[in-house]
Amino acid sequence: MKWGITVMKSKTSFINRGILRNDFKRYTWIGIVYLLGLLLTVPLQLVMIFSRPEEVKMYYDASVYLRALQLDYSPLSLILILIVPVLAGLLLFRYLQANIAADMTHALPIKRATLYNTHIVAGLTLLFVPLVITALITWAVVAGLGIDFVQGKDILSWLNVCLLMNLVLFLSTVVVGMFTGLSTLQGLLTYILLLVPAGLSVLVLHSLKMHVYGFPYDLYAAANLDKLSPLLRIPSSGSIPLSTGELIFYILLCIALYLIGRYLYQQRKVESAGNAITFTVLRPIFKYCVTFCTMLLLGSYFYSTQENIIWTYFGYLLGAGIGYFLTAILLEKSIAVFKWQQVKGLGVYTLVIIGLIGLLQVDIIGYEKRLPEMSQVENVYMDTHFHPLIYKAAMHNGTSVKPHLALFKDKDNIANIYNLHQEIIAHRGEEKGVIIPRAINQKRVSLAYQLKDGSCFYRNYTINFAKYKEQLKPIYESREHKIHQHELLRVNLDDIKLVEINSQNGNKSVSISDKEMLQQAVAVLRNDIYDQSYEDMTINKRPAWGDIMVTIAYDKNQPPAMPDVAMVADNSTIRTEKNYYQIYLPWEKSYMHFERWLQSTGLYNQARILPDEDISYALIDYVPDGIDRATYRNLREKGLNEELFEEKPGILKISDSAQLELCLQNYRDYSYSEQAVYLVVFKLKNGNSFSGLFPQAEAPDFLTEHFAQ
Amino acid sequence: MIEVENVSKQFEDLEALRDVSLTVHKGSIYGLVGSNGAGKTTMLKLLAGIYRPDAGNLMIDSQPVFENEALKMRTVFIPDNLYFFLNYTIQDMADFYANIYPQWNNQRYLKLANVFNIEVKRRIRTLSKGMQRQVALWLGLALMPDVMILDEPLDGLDPVMRQKVKNLIIQDVAERQMTVIISSHNLRDLEDICDYIGILHQGKMIIQKDLDDLRADVHKIQVAFSGEIPPALLEQTQALYHEQRGSVLILIVRGTYSEIISHMQSFNPAVLDILPLTLEEIFIYEMGDNGYEIKNILY
């Protein structure tokens, strides 16, 4: 009992120095390896860039140097930051996962909380010290070499992100280590759990897209889901710095992780080392969570590859079965899991899921039927996608570009869109399950209503345009819609610097740069666009005469709103105050004003291919059976086999210019057709050719007459 | 003093200990005997504060053991499966313990080096199993514990080393009133050092005895009669065991020596002998019906 005196003096302390010293003795190598890795990937990188020849360096700007500090551009440091904290967590708490080490450690006169704190302190020291040293050396390198592009605040923000993310990863590993008793599983589960918030959200959204008609998946899926997962957020932190909100969130997360870990450690049984899940209460939760995730994963996989609901359900079944029994094997540490008890568990799970899918199918909350009150609608966004709502600004060749927002404010248009939406809802049973537009005429409609109370209402559909022609026609023919669709209707006339017309086939081209001519050309084009009928935009669409390229000047400080097709000209060599960009639009055969204007200026013949001037002859064949999907695909991919076509008996060869003109005006692009068609090949004088077809109904009379014989 | 009251411990679906009680007095040595899987190691790990009991109390000097730093500083547990940090030498390990236990006695550590005679610079994991066990005892004794919990400490030691270790333990018990609980699957190993013996079987404490009492309490006698064995003898004698070989009857009975002799002579036997009884036999017969099973445990 004489030792009792010493005993009385010792109190419970936050950490145990003996253990801490021992941790450093055993694991300092982690810190050293980490430091070396970081030095190689950060300051050395800067020295390497700096030591490049002057003639190379003169083109460098700050971004080249800053990449060494941006994790998304520096894969090696990213790998280090993703791996080392987890490794440290695994090694420092390795003793918990090995029975004899756990026994030895817990026989020591140290409380569990003290052991926990001590290893946490050891781990954080091993991770933080190399990061701080690297930051200091980087700062010294930058200051020593005089790299002005890199500033103290850049290094500091790198350090902040690294420290915080190391903390998150390390503490996550520790917490995972408390409820699993296998080091391999601990490492694996840490990464999986860090991905789960983002991954599961995507899977759930994807499933809703499958089962709920009108669900605006893209809108939610694109809404920065990576922010939900630290693992995905780390790489993007270089370009999109952590916001204050995120910073606070991660700090709170770390505090929570620390406390959860400590609580679990105290509750954990030493003898549970070696078990997949150390707490028996967590085992069924773990099992059903894994089952749910694998079910959604395989279901989504089959859905996206097969686009078929039967395959999807097969995927669900397969995924649930695999997930369920694999976890059972892992938990039972035996492959003899195909027992009645287990099968019963899976059976109950299946029933619950069937019930859940059933609820989605019968639309218990009325999601599919819901529409906002017409009187409450302030304006409506309608397009074939949600891009402008998702990407508030995109970078294009170093310029921030704002995508155009197709917002309808006109009362009539809103009413028409509302009407279309009502019609879609009324017919929802017919098209439910079609998400990706594959068949001809299937297109997406993305709707966003802004309501008077400030809230928004989103839906996304894939519909067959032919069915909704009546509702779509007034919308498509409206001025607002045309302005949304055509950049040309939105630009300032004075900014247009050049119009170039290039014929589709043959090398004809016209260039207009005279200011007055330009204004006239654009004015008639605008009229044509406004006059274009719904039919000309859709079912009557014929191959264009050519492309019209419009070059527009813009002020660098006020970049234009751009539709997807717009491209910014490469002006990297000419750095003037004004930049130019081009928009392309097709010269449609329905653009009568433009055609007449070209004829009046005498440019018409230079702009398009002409029967006499450019085309030698055309060959036409009658295909009574129409074109099936396979033939269509073949034609699209490989084109027509002209040699075979030419020698075909019964083929019609025309070279009369009036007939050729009629054919040129009316031929269509390939499409599949159940009705008879005429295939046509135009042979150009320059040896080239192009081809298309006439549907029976649209074919010129001389053709039908000829083949009728 | 170690007091264990009605302790139970369950591992998943395996009941390792059920309602076990035992007491080890200060300065005595308690031998825990049982076959593999009887629950000895579980019992000792509970005493070492590694496991938390599901039910019951575990006290050392009237204080609960679990998470009790002060108590554990005075306690040393040497497990059956030893763990040493990778690449650690004996000296490294000694430094580790010296940093953790305030009462580490470096003088004793150095003195014991002569007994064990292993180079302190050697990496422990490269040593043989027996040598590793010696290192564990060496370090354990240098911690000057008040309570020593030893799981199969003699396993893998050669006879000379066994004796040496036993002597070292006995010496500390005698000099410092150290309390020892020691387990073995072999009763004979413990016979010569233990004051108490407890036998665990399938998680239950089936018998606990003070060895001195035990030896004085159970006797094996051989009686023979010229004629029939009087039926009243078997009826009136509470024999733990009896066996008849012709007219000779072998009985194992509980009671003081004189009581038994006078009781037997009242039947006028032709021959009456008291035979020597080994410790194993005592336990086997004490167990009665269970004894047959126990036979396999003890040898």
Coordinates of N, CA and C in Angstrom, one line a residue, chain A residues 412-546:
Chain A
D412 N -50.1 36.3 -72.4 CA -50.6 35.3 -73.3 C -49.7 34.1 -73.3
N413 N -48.4 34.4 -73.4 CA -47.4 33.3 -73.4 C -47.5 32.5 -72.1
I414 N -47.6 33.2 -71.0 CA -47.7 32.5 -69.7 C -49.0 31.6 -69.7
A415 N -50.1 32.1 -70.3 CA -51.3 31.3 -70.3 C -51.1 30.1 -71.2
N416 N -50.4 30.3 -72.4 CA -50.1 29.2 -73.3 C -49.3 28.1 -72.7
I417 N -48.3 28.6 -72.0 CA -47.4 27.6 -71.3 C -48.2 26.8 -70.2
Y418 N -49.0 27.6 -69.5 CA -49.8 27.0 -68.4 C -50.7 25.9 -69.0
N419 N -51.3 26.3 -70.2 CA -52.2 25.4 -70.9 C -51.4 24.1 -71.3
L420 N -50.2 24.3 -71.9 CA -49.4 23.2 -72.3 C -49.1 22.3 -71.0
H421 N -48.8 22.9 -69.9 CA -48.5 22.2 -68.7 C -49.7 21.3 -68.3
Q422 N -50.9 22.0 -68.3 CA -52.1 21.3 -67.9 C -52.3 20.0 -68.8
E423 N -52.0 20.2 -70.1 CA -52.2 19.2 -71.1 C -51.2 18.0 -70.8
I424 N -50.0 18.4 -70.5 CA -49.0 17.4 -70.1 C -49.4 16.6 -68.9
I425 N -49.9 17.3 -67.9 CA -50.3 16.6 -66.7 C -51.5 15.7 -67.0
A426 N -52.4 16.1 -67.9 CA -53.6 15.3 -68.2 C -53.2 14.0 -68.9
H427 N -52.1 14.1 -69.6 CA -51.6 12.9 -70.4 C -50.5 12.2 -69.7
R428 N -50.3 12.4 -68.4 CA -49.0 12.0 -67.8 C -48.9 10.4 -67.8
G429 N -50.0 9.7 -67.8 CA -49.9 8.3 -67.9 C -49.2 7.7 -69.1
E430 N -49.3 8.5 -70.2 CA -48.8 7.9 -71.5 C -47.3 8.0 -71.6
E431 N -46.7 9.0 -70.9 CA -45.3 9.2 -71.2 C -44.4 9.0 -69.9
K432 N -45.0 8.6 -68.9 CA -44.3 8.4 -67.6 C -43.2 7.4 -67.9
G433 N -42.0 7.7 -67.4 CA -41.0 6.7 -67.6 C -40.1 7.1 -68.8
V434 N -40.5 8.0 -69.6 CA -39.6 8.4 -70.7 C -38.8 9.6 -70.2
I435 N -37.6 9.5 -70.1 CA -36.8 10.6 -69.5 C -35.8 11.1 -70.5
I436 N -35.2 10.2 -71.2 CA -34.2 10.7 -72.2 C -34.8 10.7 -73.6
P437 N -34.8 11.8 -74.2 CA -35.5 11.9 -75.5 C -34.7 11.1 -76.5
R438 N -35.3 10.0 -77.0 CA -34.6 9.1 -78.0 C -35.3 9.2 -79.3
A439 N -36.6 8.9 -79.2 CA -37.4 8.8 -80.4 C -37.5 10.2 -81.0
I440 N -37.7 10.3 -82.3 CA -37.9 11.5 -83.0 C -39.1 12.2 -82.4
N441 N -39.1 13.5 -82.4 CA -40.2 14.2 -81.8 C -40.3 14.3 -80.3
Q442 N -39.4 13.5 -79.6 CA -39.4 13.6 -78.2 C -38.5 14.7 -77.8
K443 N -39.0 15.6 -77.0 CA -38.1 16.7 -76.5 C -38.4 16.9 -75.1
R444 N -37.4 17.6 -74.5 CA -37.6 18.0 -73.1 C -38.2 19.3 -72.9
V445 N -39.0 19.5 -71.9 CA -39.6 20.8 -71.5 C -39.2 21.0 -70.1
S446 N -38.5 22.1 -69.8 CA -38.1 22.4 -68.5 C -38.9 23.7 -68.1
L447 N -39.6 23.6 -67.0 CA -40.5 24.7 -66.6 C -40.1 25.2 -65.2
A448 N -40.1 26.5 -65.1 CA -39.9 27.1 -63.7 C -40.8 28.3 -63.6
Y449 N -41.7 28.1 -62.7 CA -42.7 29.3 -62.5 C -42.2 30.1 -61.3
Q450 N -42.1 31.4 -61.5 CA -41.9 32.3 -60.4 C -43.2 32.8 -59.9
L451 N -43.5 32.5 -58.7 CA -44.8 32.9 -58.2 C -44.8 34.2 -57.5
K452 N -46.0 34.8 -57.3 CA -46.0 36.1 -56.7 C -45.5 36.2 -55.3
D453 N -45.7 35.1 -54.6 CA -45.2 35.1 -53.2 C -43.6 34.9 -53.1
G454 N -43.0 34.8 -54.3 CA -41.5 34.7 -54.3 C -41.0 33.3 -54.4
S455 N -41.9 32.3 -54.3 CA -41.4 30.9 -54.4 C -41.4 30.5 -55.8
C456 N -40.7 29.4 -56.0 CA -40.6 28.8 -57.4 C -41.2 27.5 -57.5
F457 N -41.6 27.1 -58.7 CA -42.2 25.8 -58.9 C -41.5 25.2 -60.2
Y458 N -40.9 24.0 -60.0 CA -40.1 23.5 -61.1 C -40.7 22.2 -61.6
R459 N -40.7 21.9 -62.9 CA -41.0 20.6 -63.4 C -40.2 20.4 -64.7
N460 N -40.0 19.1 -64.9 CA -39.2 18.8 -66.1 C -39.9 17.6 -66.8
Y461 N -40.2 17.7 -68.1 CA -40.8 16.6 -68.8 C -40.1 16.2 -70.1
T462 N -40.3 15.0 -70.5 CA -39.9 14.6 -71.8 C -41.2 14.3 -72.6
I463 N -41.5 15.0 -73.6 CA -42.8 14.8 -74.2 C -42.7 14.6 -75.7
N464 N -43.7 14.0 -76.3 CA -43.7 13.8 -77.7 C -44.3 15.1 -78.3
F465 N -43.5 15.9 -79.1 CA -43.9 17.2 -79.6 C -45.1 17.1 -80.5
A466 N -45.2 16.0 -81.2 CA -46.3 15.9 -82.2 C -47.6 15.9 -81.5
K467 N -47.7 15.3 -80.3 CA -48.9 15.2 -79.5 C -49.4 16.6 -79.0
Y468 N -48.4 17.4 -78.8 CA -48.8 18.7 -78.1 C -48.6 19.9 -79.1
K469 N -48.7 19.6 -80.3 CA -48.5 20.6 -81.4 C -49.4 21.8 -81.1
E470 N -50.7 21.5 -80.8 CA -51.6 22.6 -80.6 C -51.2 23.6 -79.5
Q471 N -50.7 23.0 -78.5 CA -50.3 23.8 -77.3 C -49.0 24.5 -77.6
L472 N -48.1 23.8 -78.3 CA -46.7 24.3 -78.5 C -46.7 25.4 -79.5
K473 N -47.5 25.3 -80.6 CA -47.5 26.2 -81.7 C -47.5 27.7 -81.2
P474 N -48.5 28.1 -80.4 CA -48.5 29.6 -80.1 C -47.3 30.0 -79.3
I475 N -46.8 29.0 -78.5 CA -45.6 29.4 -77.7 C -44.4 29.6 -78.6
Y476 N -44.2 28.6 -79.5 CA -43.0 28.7 -80.3 C -43.1 29.8 -81.3
E477 N -44.3 30.2 -81.7 CA -44.4 31.3 -82.7 C -44.4 32.7 -82.0
S478 N -44.3 32.7 -80.7 CA -44.4 34.0 -80.0 C -43.0 34.7 -80.1
R479 N -43.1 36.0 -80.1 CA -41.9 36.8 -80.2 C -41.0 36.6 -79.0
E480 N -41.5 36.4 -77.8 CA -40.7 36.2 -76.7 C -39.8 34.9 -76.8
H481 N -40.5 33.9 -77.3 CA -39.8 32.6 -77.5 C -38.7 32.8 -78.5
K482 N -39.0 33.5 -79.6 CA -37.9 33.6 -80.6 C -36.8 34.5 -80.1
I483 N -37.1 35.5 -79.3 CA -36.0 36.3 -78.7 C -35.1 35.4 -77.8
H484 N -35.8 34.5 -77.1 CA -35.0 33.6 -76.2 C -34.1 32.7 -77.0
Q485 N -34.6 32.2 -78.1 CA -33.9 31.2 -78.8 C -32.8 31.8 -79.7
H486 N -33.0 33.1 -80.1 CA -32.0 33.6 -81.1 C -31.2 34.8 -80.6
E487 N -30.0 34.6 -80.5 CA -29.1 35.6 -80.0 C -29.2 36.8 -80.9
L488 N -29.4 36.5 -82.2 CA -29.4 37.6 -83.2 C -30.5 38.7 -82.9
L489 N -31.6 38.2 -82.3 CA -32.7 39.1 -82.0 C -32.4 40.0 -80.7
R490 N -31.3 39.6 -80.0 CA -31.0 40.3 -78.8 C -29.9 41.3 -78.9
V491 N -29.0 41.1 -79.9 CA -27.8 42.0 -80.0 C -28.2 43.3 -80.5
N492 N -27.3 44.3 -80.2 CA -27.4 45.6 -80.6 C -27.0 45.7 -82.1
L493 N -27.8 46.2 -82.9 CA -27.5 46.3 -84.4 C -26.1 46.9 -84.6
D494 N -25.8 47.9 -83.9 CA -24.5 48.6 -84.1 C -23.3 47.8 -83.8
D495 N -23.5 46.8 -83.0 CA -22.3 45.9 -82.6 C -22.0 44.9 -83.6
I496 N -22.9 44.7 -84.6 CA -22.6 43.7 -85.6 C -21.6 44.2 -86.6
K497 N -20.5 43.4 -86.8 CA -19.4 43.9 -87.6 C -19.3 43.1 -88.9
L498 N -19.8 41.9 -88.9 CA -19.6 41.1 -90.1 C -20.6 40.0 -90.2
V499 N -21.1 39.8 -91.4 CA -22.0 38.6 -91.7 C -21.4 37.8 -92.8
E500 N -21.2 36.5 -92.5 CA -20.7 35.6 -93.5 C -21.6 34.5 -93.8
I501 N -21.9 34.3 -95.1 CA -22.8 33.2 -95.4 C -22.0 32.1 -96.1
N502 N -22.0 30.9 -95.6 CA -21.3 29.8 -96.2 C -22.3 28.7 -96.6
S503 N -22.2 28.3 -97.9 CA -23.2 27.3 -98.3 C -22.9 26.0 -97.7
Q504 N -24.0 25.2 -97.6 CA -23.9 23.9 -96.9 C -23.0 22.9 -97.6
N505 N -23.3 22.8 -98.9 CA -22.5 21.9 -99.7 C -21.8 22.7 -100.9
G506 N -20.6 22.4 -101.2 CA -19.9 23.3 -102.1 C -19.3 24.4 -101.4
N507 N -18.4 25.1 -102.0 CA -17.6 26.0 -101.2 C -18.0 27.5 -101.5
K508 N -19.3 27.7 -101.5 CA -19.7 29.1 -101.8 C -19.8 29.9 -100.5
S509 N -19.4 31.2 -100.7 CA -19.4 32.0 -99.5 C -19.5 33.5 -99.8
V510 N -20.2 34.2 -99.0 CA -20.4 35.6 -99.2 C -20.1 36.3 -97.9
S511 N -19.5 37.4 -98.0 CA -19.1 38.2 -96.8 C -19.6 39.6 -96.9
I512 N -20.3 40.0 -95.8 CA -20.9 41.4 -95.8 C -20.3 42.2 -94.7
S513 N -19.7 43.3 -95.0 CA -19.1 44.1 -93.9 C -19.5 45.6 -94.0
D514 N -20.1 45.9 -95.1 CA -20.6 47.3 -95.2 C -21.7 47.6 -94.2
K515 N -21.6 48.7 -93.5 CA -22.4 48.9 -92.4 C -23.9 48.9 -92.8
E516 N -24.2 49.6 -93.9 CA -25.6 49.7 -94.3 C -26.1 48.3 -94.7
M517 N -25.3 47.6 -95.5 CA -25.7 46.2 -95.9 C -25.9 45.3 -94.7
L518 N -25.0 45.5 -93.7 CA -25.1 44.7 -92.5 C -26.5 44.9 -91.9
Q519 N -26.8 46.1 -91.7 CA -28.1 46.5 -91.0 C -29.3 45.9 -91.8
Q520 N -29.2 46.0 -93.1 CA -30.3 45.5 -93.9 C -30.4 44.0 -93.8
A521 N -29.2 43.3 -93.9 CA -29.2 41.9 -93.8 C -29.8 41.4 -92.5
V522 N -29.3 42.0 -91.4 CA -29.8 41.6 -90.1 C -31.3 41.9 -89.9
A523 N -31.7 43.0 -90.4 CA -33.1 43.3 -90.3 C -34.0 42.3 -91.0
V524 N -33.6 41.9 -92.2 CA -34.5 40.9 -92.9 C -34.4 39.5 -92.3
L525 N -33.2 39.2 -91.8 CA -33.1 37.9 -91.1 C -34.0 37.9 -89.8
R526 N -34.0 39.0 -89.1 CA -34.9 39.1 -88.0 C -36.3 38.9 -88.3
N527 N -36.7 39.6 -89.4 CA -38.1 39.4 -89.9 C -38.4 37.9 -90.2
D528 N -37.4 37.3 -90.8 CA -37.6 35.9 -91.2 C -37.8 35.0 -89.9
I529 N -37.0 35.3 -88.9 CA -37.1 34.5 -87.7 C -38.4 34.8 -87.0
Y530 N -38.8 36.0 -87.0 CA -40.1 36.3 -86.4 C -41.2 35.6 -87.1
D531 N -41.1 35.5 -88.4 CA -42.2 35.0 -89.3 C -42.2 33.5 -89.3
Q532 N -41.1 32.9 -88.9 CA -41.0 31.4 -89.0 C -42.1 30.7 -88.3
S533 N -42.8 29.8 -89.0 CA -43.9 29.1 -88.4 C -43.4 27.9 -87.6
Y534 N -44.3 27.5 -86.7 CA -44.0 26.3 -85.9 C -43.6 25.1 -86.7
E535 N -44.4 24.9 -87.8 CA -44.1 23.8 -88.7 C -42.7 23.9 -89.3
D536 N -42.3 25.1 -89.7 CA -41.0 25.2 -90.3 C -39.9 24.9 -89.3
M537 N -40.2 25.2 -88.1 CA -39.2 24.9 -87.0 C -39.1 23.4 -86.7
T538 N -40.2 22.7 -87.0 CA -40.3 21.3 -86.5 C -40.5 20.4 -87.7
I539 N -41.7 20.0 -88.0 CA -41.9 18.9 -88.9 C -41.6 19.2 -90.3
N540 N -41.6 20.5 -90.7 CA -41.3 20.9 -92.1 C -39.9 21.3 -92.3
K541 N -39.1 21.1 -91.3 CA -37.7 21.5 -91.3 C -36.9 20.9 -92.4
R542 N -36.4 21.7 -93.3 CA -35.6 21.2 -94.4 C -34.1 21.6 -94.2
P543 N -33.2 20.8 -94.8 CA -31.8 21.2 -94.6 C -31.5 22.6 -95.0
A544 N -30.7 23.3 -94.2 CA -30.5 24.8 -94.5 C -29.7 25.0 -95.8
W545 N -29.8 26.1 -96.4 CA -29.0 26.5 -97.5 C -27.5 26.6 -97.1
G546 N -27.4 27.1 -95.9 CA -26.0 27.3 -95.4 C -26.0 27.8 -94.0

